[in-house]
Amino acid sequence: MDIKAVAHVLGALLIFISLTLFFPIGVALFYKEGAVMSFLITQGAGLICGLLIWKLTPGDRELRIREGFGVVTFAWILLSAFGALPFVLSMPDISYTDAFFETMSGFTTTGATILPDVEALPYALLFWRSLTHWLGGMGIILLSLAILPMLRVGGMQLFKAEVPGPSVDKLKPRVQDTAKILWGVYVLLSGLEVVLLKIGGMTLFDSFCHTFGTMATGGFSTKNAGIMHFQSAYIETVIAVFMLLAGVNFALHYRALRGKPIVYWRNAEFRTYLGLIAGVTVFLVVMLRLHIYESVPTAFLKSIFQVLSLLTTTGFHSADYELWPLPTQMMLVLIMLVGGCAGSTGGGIKVVRVHLSVKYIFIQMKKLVHPHAVIPLRLNNLSISRDAIVDILGFLLVYFLILTGSSFIMSLMGLDLITSVSTVLSSLSNIGPGIGTIGPTENFAHVPAIGKWFLSFLMLAGRLEIFTVLVIFNRHFWIR
Amino acid sequence: MDIKAVAHVLGALLIFISLTLFFPIGVALFYKEGAVMSFLITQGAGLICGLLIWKLTPGDRELRIREGFGVVTFAWILLSAFGALPFVLSMPDISYTDAFFETMSGFTTTGATILPDVEALPYALLFWRSLTHWLGGMGIILLSLAILPMLRVGGMQLFKAEVPGPSVDKLKPRVQDTAKILWGVYVLLSGLEVVLLKIGGMTLFDSFCHTFGTMATGGFSTKNAGIMHFQSAYIETVIAVFMLLAGVNFALHYRALRGKPIVYWRNAEFRTYLGLIAGVTVFLVVMLRLHIYESVPTAFLKSIFQVLSLLTTTGFHSADYELWPLPTQMMLVLIMLVGGCAGSTGGGIKVVRVHLSVKYIFIQMKKLVHPHAVIPLRLNNLSISRDAIVDILGFLLVYFLILTGSSFIMSLMGLDLITSVSTVLSSLSNIGPGIGTIGPTENFAHVPAIGKWFLSFLMLAGRLEIFTVLVIFNRHFWIR
């Protein structure tokens, strides 16, 4: 890896992220909060370091694939290390471990928190916390639609066709243009949600923060009780709709906005996504109507909100689902594994991988009966290469290996069985809450420090489609 | 599928299994037990039905691949349905569900029991129960080394080279000869274990029954406390050694007995198997010495016995491992997933699949850094085809899908979370005991009837490498 070339990009990124601190600084000034100093110090340090790195490293080096991995992985680590500073500087009791965990949880759009009482925080810090979600979501959209397909990570090469490049599809060529296009959609949908939440009676501040949490499928709230705080079916409905949208490939939104809404329905991943939501919701409505809620509309709203929140890996809750019957909780855990669509801000395995691998199994069974038949695996009428299938199956394998191995590691730290598995699943799939002692009404404060660092690593690995992060442990990666 | 051709083979099998009933009949006569009648009735019915089916169906039809699947799957179902009769006929209170579950558990070498008090049973019934293990183990050796490689199930085609056929390797051609050779090894090792257990102070009856449980990696005991009943380090050691042997590919044993013991060490799966045993045992010894046992030798014997018992999917216990620290229990659950070597009587995913898929992941990571490099996946210095890799990864995927989906189904029956997962894992990997309410000192009696049928299906699916059973749900399979 060409470390200097990677450092050059990271320097530029540090400058960019320092500039985004103007937003929390504005919030601090508006609310006349002392926290403004911690942001100014962080910003100054970030700008100086960023400029120094940027100036002292060469900008003319070509970035090869391994530098691509380096930039992506180290970008998220750098941003989390840097973004933790305002927490440390303005909160007297917080450890750097906790601040890093919270910021990594933000930038990876996980939404796991170590803060038991967020309502006691300065507005500026709450805003920064939610902003890390939104910026992380921006990064992910670009990463999954423009960068990972080039790096061929875990079958993401399938999305090359949806990615800018010489004369492919409708999206404009080159990464920078893709960024503009996709971020335009992201900003547009975000703006719309802010307005709709404001109409529903939220303050403008809360509207922004919850929009950041929704569009990035993050899940940080400004209220200790989360969405339950607002006790409003309207707000729950608005957030549910935007979680649904945030879990969809943003390239589809772009094409739909260009006047072709039929693209949604033509997309196999989208259809599977909707089918999953519908199926699981129906099951939950029946179970919750029988065991918990007296009215069907309430059961429906609580069900679909929770299904969308956990399938898209947002992690908001409009009810304490740990009080629901065990089969509904297990169903929720299963959809946590699935995650959102590829090219969305959602985490998890991704709907397309589940879709293709289930399809593959059926083909496999046909082949057992007809060993000489050639049965292609198709997605949206395109035949999928053998390589892509192997990459996807390999991704699933690594996912389960990390899930089981890491749960074992967490159990070594004295956590109970369910919490050990649940903290790992929640981090790796970038969800936030789970079950056990990190349920929707609890938090990660009680996890030992070493466990917080380990879970931060899992958030990073899950967010960057695992292989992007694992590759830095390969010695070939470090050879120039 | 040619139903008549399949029925012909099943008829012959029914005759064979009826003849094996002479053994429990002999035991009943020796101990002068009334249960002899139930065995005689069963035997008579079996011989008449078997002969009728055999005579009324054509024996000259060629068996194609789909008939192969049919014979294998329906053989285990037929044997379990038939083998359950002595239980029903000689035990007044047992339901057919329970009897079928117990017999399927026997023939699939699972060892899960619904009997809370086995010591109250007639000797003949206990002998039959253990004999189902031993006969099932015979079936599995032949299945995994001679039949599945031809059916290309879940990557088992890799073992074609170890299978009889025109001029391959050392084993003699044709399935019948393979059967004679491998069963010779099986009988030889079994005889040796009977002698060694008898020397250790067991009755001849108990020596036979526990040998059946060991060599088939089954796990049925004639004592309520299992191996703990004997309180003998010698007996634990003998059983541990034979569990170790039963978890190894029997083709290796054959070649070693032919004078080439080096074949063990040249085999990559065997090395991984030993490495796994060593690694997990060391971890357990350290943990158990710290938390449970005062002496290192005791900690060692208890550790290695449990590691061998659960890795080989036997399911014997020489201690109540549910009282051990959580990380050791999680480690035991992880090795339950792995299972024995392919070609052994052990269940689970199989060491070779784990070996190859982990190797594949490392190759995958190298490929990310060097996208144009061609890095072959090798096993014992032979390059593995792309097809075999995809088949193995697909197998792992189906395994995990069934594990998670079935756990959800069990939770619908009112079982707690851990028991839901544990019953499924125990059945699918053909282990026997698990954790939760089916721990080593408990049994499956409390599982609802529908759950027992479902778990019986999982035992069958796990035992026959899953695809063999799933394929009968494919409509192409039924077309002639």
Short mmCIF file of N, CA and C in Angstrom, two decimals, chain A residues 368 371, chain B residues 65 69 72 139-165 168 171 175 178 182 249 251 342-343 353 388 391 464-465 468:
data_model
loop_
_atom_site.label_atom_id
_atom_site.label_comp_id
_atom_site.label_asym_id
_atom_site.label_seq_id
_atom_site.Cartn_x
_atom_site.Cartn_y
_atom_site.Cartn_z
N LEU A 368 -29.29 -31.26 -8.53
CA LEU A 368 -29.07 -32.59 -7.98
C LEU A 368 -29.90 -33.61 -8.75
N PRO A 371 -28.28 -33.48 -13.05
CA PRO A 371 -26.88 -33.08 -12.86
C PRO A 371 -26.25 -32.41 -14.09
N ILE B 65 -29.75 -41.38 -10.56
CA ILE B 65 -29.40 -40.54 -9.41
C ILE B 65 -30.61 -40.26 -8.53
N PHE B 69 -31.31 -40.92 -4.40
CA PHE B 69 -31.83 -40.06 -3.32
C PHE B 69 -33.03 -40.71 -2.64
N VAL B 72 -32.06 -43.68 -0.29
CA VAL B 72 -31.39 -43.26 0.94
C VAL B 72 -32.38 -42.63 1.91
N GLY B 139 -24.55 -47.73 7.96
CA GLY B 139 -25.19 -47.10 6.81
C GLY B 139 -24.49 -45.81 6.41
N ILE B 140 -24.11 -45.04 7.43
CA ILE B 140 -23.52 -43.73 7.17
C ILE B 140 -22.15 -43.85 6.52
N ILE B 141 -21.37 -44.82 6.99
CA ILE B 141 -20.03 -44.99 6.42
C ILE B 141 -20.15 -45.27 4.92
N LEU B 142 -21.06 -46.18 4.59
CA LEU B 142 -21.23 -46.53 3.19
C LEU B 142 -21.79 -45.34 2.41
N LEU B 143 -22.77 -44.68 3.03
CA LEU B 143 -23.40 -43.53 2.38
C LEU B 143 -22.38 -42.46 2.05
N SER B 144 -21.58 -42.09 3.04
CA SER B 144 -20.71 -40.93 2.84
C SER B 144 -19.52 -41.26 1.95
N LEU B 145 -19.09 -42.52 1.92
CA LEU B 145 -17.91 -42.84 1.12
C LEU B 145 -18.25 -43.46 -0.23
N ALA B 146 -19.45 -43.99 -0.39
CA ALA B 146 -19.73 -44.66 -1.66
C ALA B 146 -20.93 -44.08 -2.39
N ILE B 147 -21.92 -43.57 -1.67
CA ILE B 147 -23.14 -43.16 -2.37
C ILE B 147 -23.21 -41.64 -2.60
N LEU B 148 -23.02 -40.85 -1.54
CA LEU B 148 -23.13 -39.40 -1.71
C LEU B 148 -22.14 -38.82 -2.71
N PRO B 149 -20.89 -39.32 -2.77
CA PRO B 149 -19.99 -38.77 -3.78
C PRO B 149 -20.54 -38.93 -5.20
N MET B 150 -21.29 -40.01 -5.42
CA MET B 150 -21.88 -40.19 -6.75
C MET B 150 -23.05 -39.24 -6.95
N LEU B 151 -23.75 -38.93 -5.86
CA LEU B 151 -24.90 -38.04 -5.97
C LEU B 151 -24.47 -36.57 -5.94
N ARG B 152 -23.20 -36.31 -5.70
CA ARG B 152 -22.65 -34.96 -5.68
C ARG B 152 -23.35 -34.05 -4.68
N VAL B 153 -23.52 -34.52 -3.47
CA VAL B 153 -24.23 -33.73 -2.47
C VAL B 153 -23.25 -32.89 -1.65
N GLY B 154 -23.50 -31.57 -1.64
CA GLY B 154 -22.77 -30.66 -0.75
C GLY B 154 -21.26 -30.79 -0.81
N GLY B 155 -20.72 -31.01 -2.00
CA GLY B 155 -19.27 -31.07 -2.14
C GLY B 155 -18.69 -32.45 -1.88
N MET B 156 -19.55 -33.46 -1.62
CA MET B 156 -19.05 -34.79 -1.30
C MET B 156 -18.39 -35.44 -2.51
N GLN B 157 -18.56 -34.87 -3.69
CA GLN B 157 -17.86 -35.40 -4.86
C GLN B 157 -16.34 -35.36 -4.67
N LEU B 158 -15.89 -34.54 -3.69
CA LEU B 158 -14.46 -34.49 -3.39
C LEU B 158 -13.95 -35.86 -3.00
N PHE B 159 -14.84 -36.71 -2.48
CA PHE B 159 -14.40 -37.99 -1.97
C PHE B 159 -14.53 -39.10 -2.99
N LYS B 160 -14.81 -38.70 -4.21
CA LYS B 160 -14.89 -39.70 -5.26
C LYS B 160 -13.60 -40.49 -5.34
N ALA B 161 -12.49 -39.78 -5.14
CA ALA B 161 -11.20 -40.43 -5.24
C ALA B 161 -11.01 -41.48 -4.16
N GLU B 162 -11.72 -41.31 -3.04
CA GLU B 162 -11.54 -42.25 -1.94
C GLU B 162 -12.54 -43.38 -2.03
N VAL B 163 -13.32 -43.36 -3.08
CA VAL B 163 -14.42 -44.27 -3.21
C VAL B 163 -14.09 -45.33 -4.23
N PRO B 164 -14.58 -46.53 -4.05
CA PRO B 164 -14.36 -47.56 -5.05
C PRO B 164 -14.92 -47.13 -6.40
N GLY B 165 -14.31 -47.61 -7.43
CA GLY B 165 -14.73 -47.27 -8.78
C GLY B 165 -13.61 -47.72 -9.66
N VAL B 168 -9.48 -46.40 -8.92
CA VAL B 168 -9.09 -45.27 -8.08
C VAL B 168 -8.57 -45.77 -6.76
N LEU B 171 -8.83 -48.51 -2.38
CA LEU B 171 -10.04 -49.24 -2.03
C LEU B 171 -10.59 -50.01 -3.23
N VAL B 175 -19.51 -50.71 -4.96
CA VAL B 175 -20.09 -50.40 -3.65
C VAL B 175 -20.08 -51.60 -2.71
N THR B 178 -16.71 -52.11 -1.26
CA THR B 178 -16.43 -51.04 -0.31
C THR B 178 -17.10 -51.35 1.01
N LEU B 182 -15.03 -51.53 4.48
CA LEU B 182 -15.21 -50.53 5.53
C LEU B 182 -15.89 -51.14 6.74
N ASN B 249 -12.33 -40.47 9.06
CA ASN B 249 -12.69 -41.13 7.81
C ASN B 249 -12.28 -42.61 7.84
N ALA B 251 -12.04 -44.73 5.52
CA ALA B 251 -11.12 -45.11 4.44
C ALA B 251 -9.67 -44.95 4.90
N ALA B 342 -15.50 -36.17 7.27
CA ALA B 342 -16.32 -36.83 6.26
C ALA B 342 -15.89 -38.28 6.17
N GLY B 343 -16.84 -39.19 5.96
CA GLY B 343 -16.49 -40.61 5.88
C GLY B 343 -16.38 -41.27 7.24
N ARG B 353 -15.28 -29.61 5.34
CA ARG B 353 -15.98 -28.43 4.82
C ARG B 353 -15.52 -27.17 5.54
N ALA B 388 -17.01 -27.57 -6.67
CA ALA B 388 -16.99 -28.17 -5.34
C ALA B 388 -17.00 -27.08 -4.27
N ASP B 391 -20.45 -25.75 -4.02
CA ASP B 391 -21.30 -26.74 -3.35
C ASP B 391 -21.09 -26.71 -1.84
N LEU B 464 -28.29 -37.11 6.50
CA LEU B 464 -28.13 -37.41 5.07
C LEU B 464 -27.59 -36.20 4.30
N GLU B 465 -26.82 -35.35 4.98
CA GLU B 465 -26.18 -34.19 4.34
C GLU B 465 -27.21 -33.26 3.70
N THR B 468 -29.82 -34.37 0.29
CA THR B 468 -30.41 -35.67 -0.02
C THR B 468 -31.88 -35.71 0.38
#
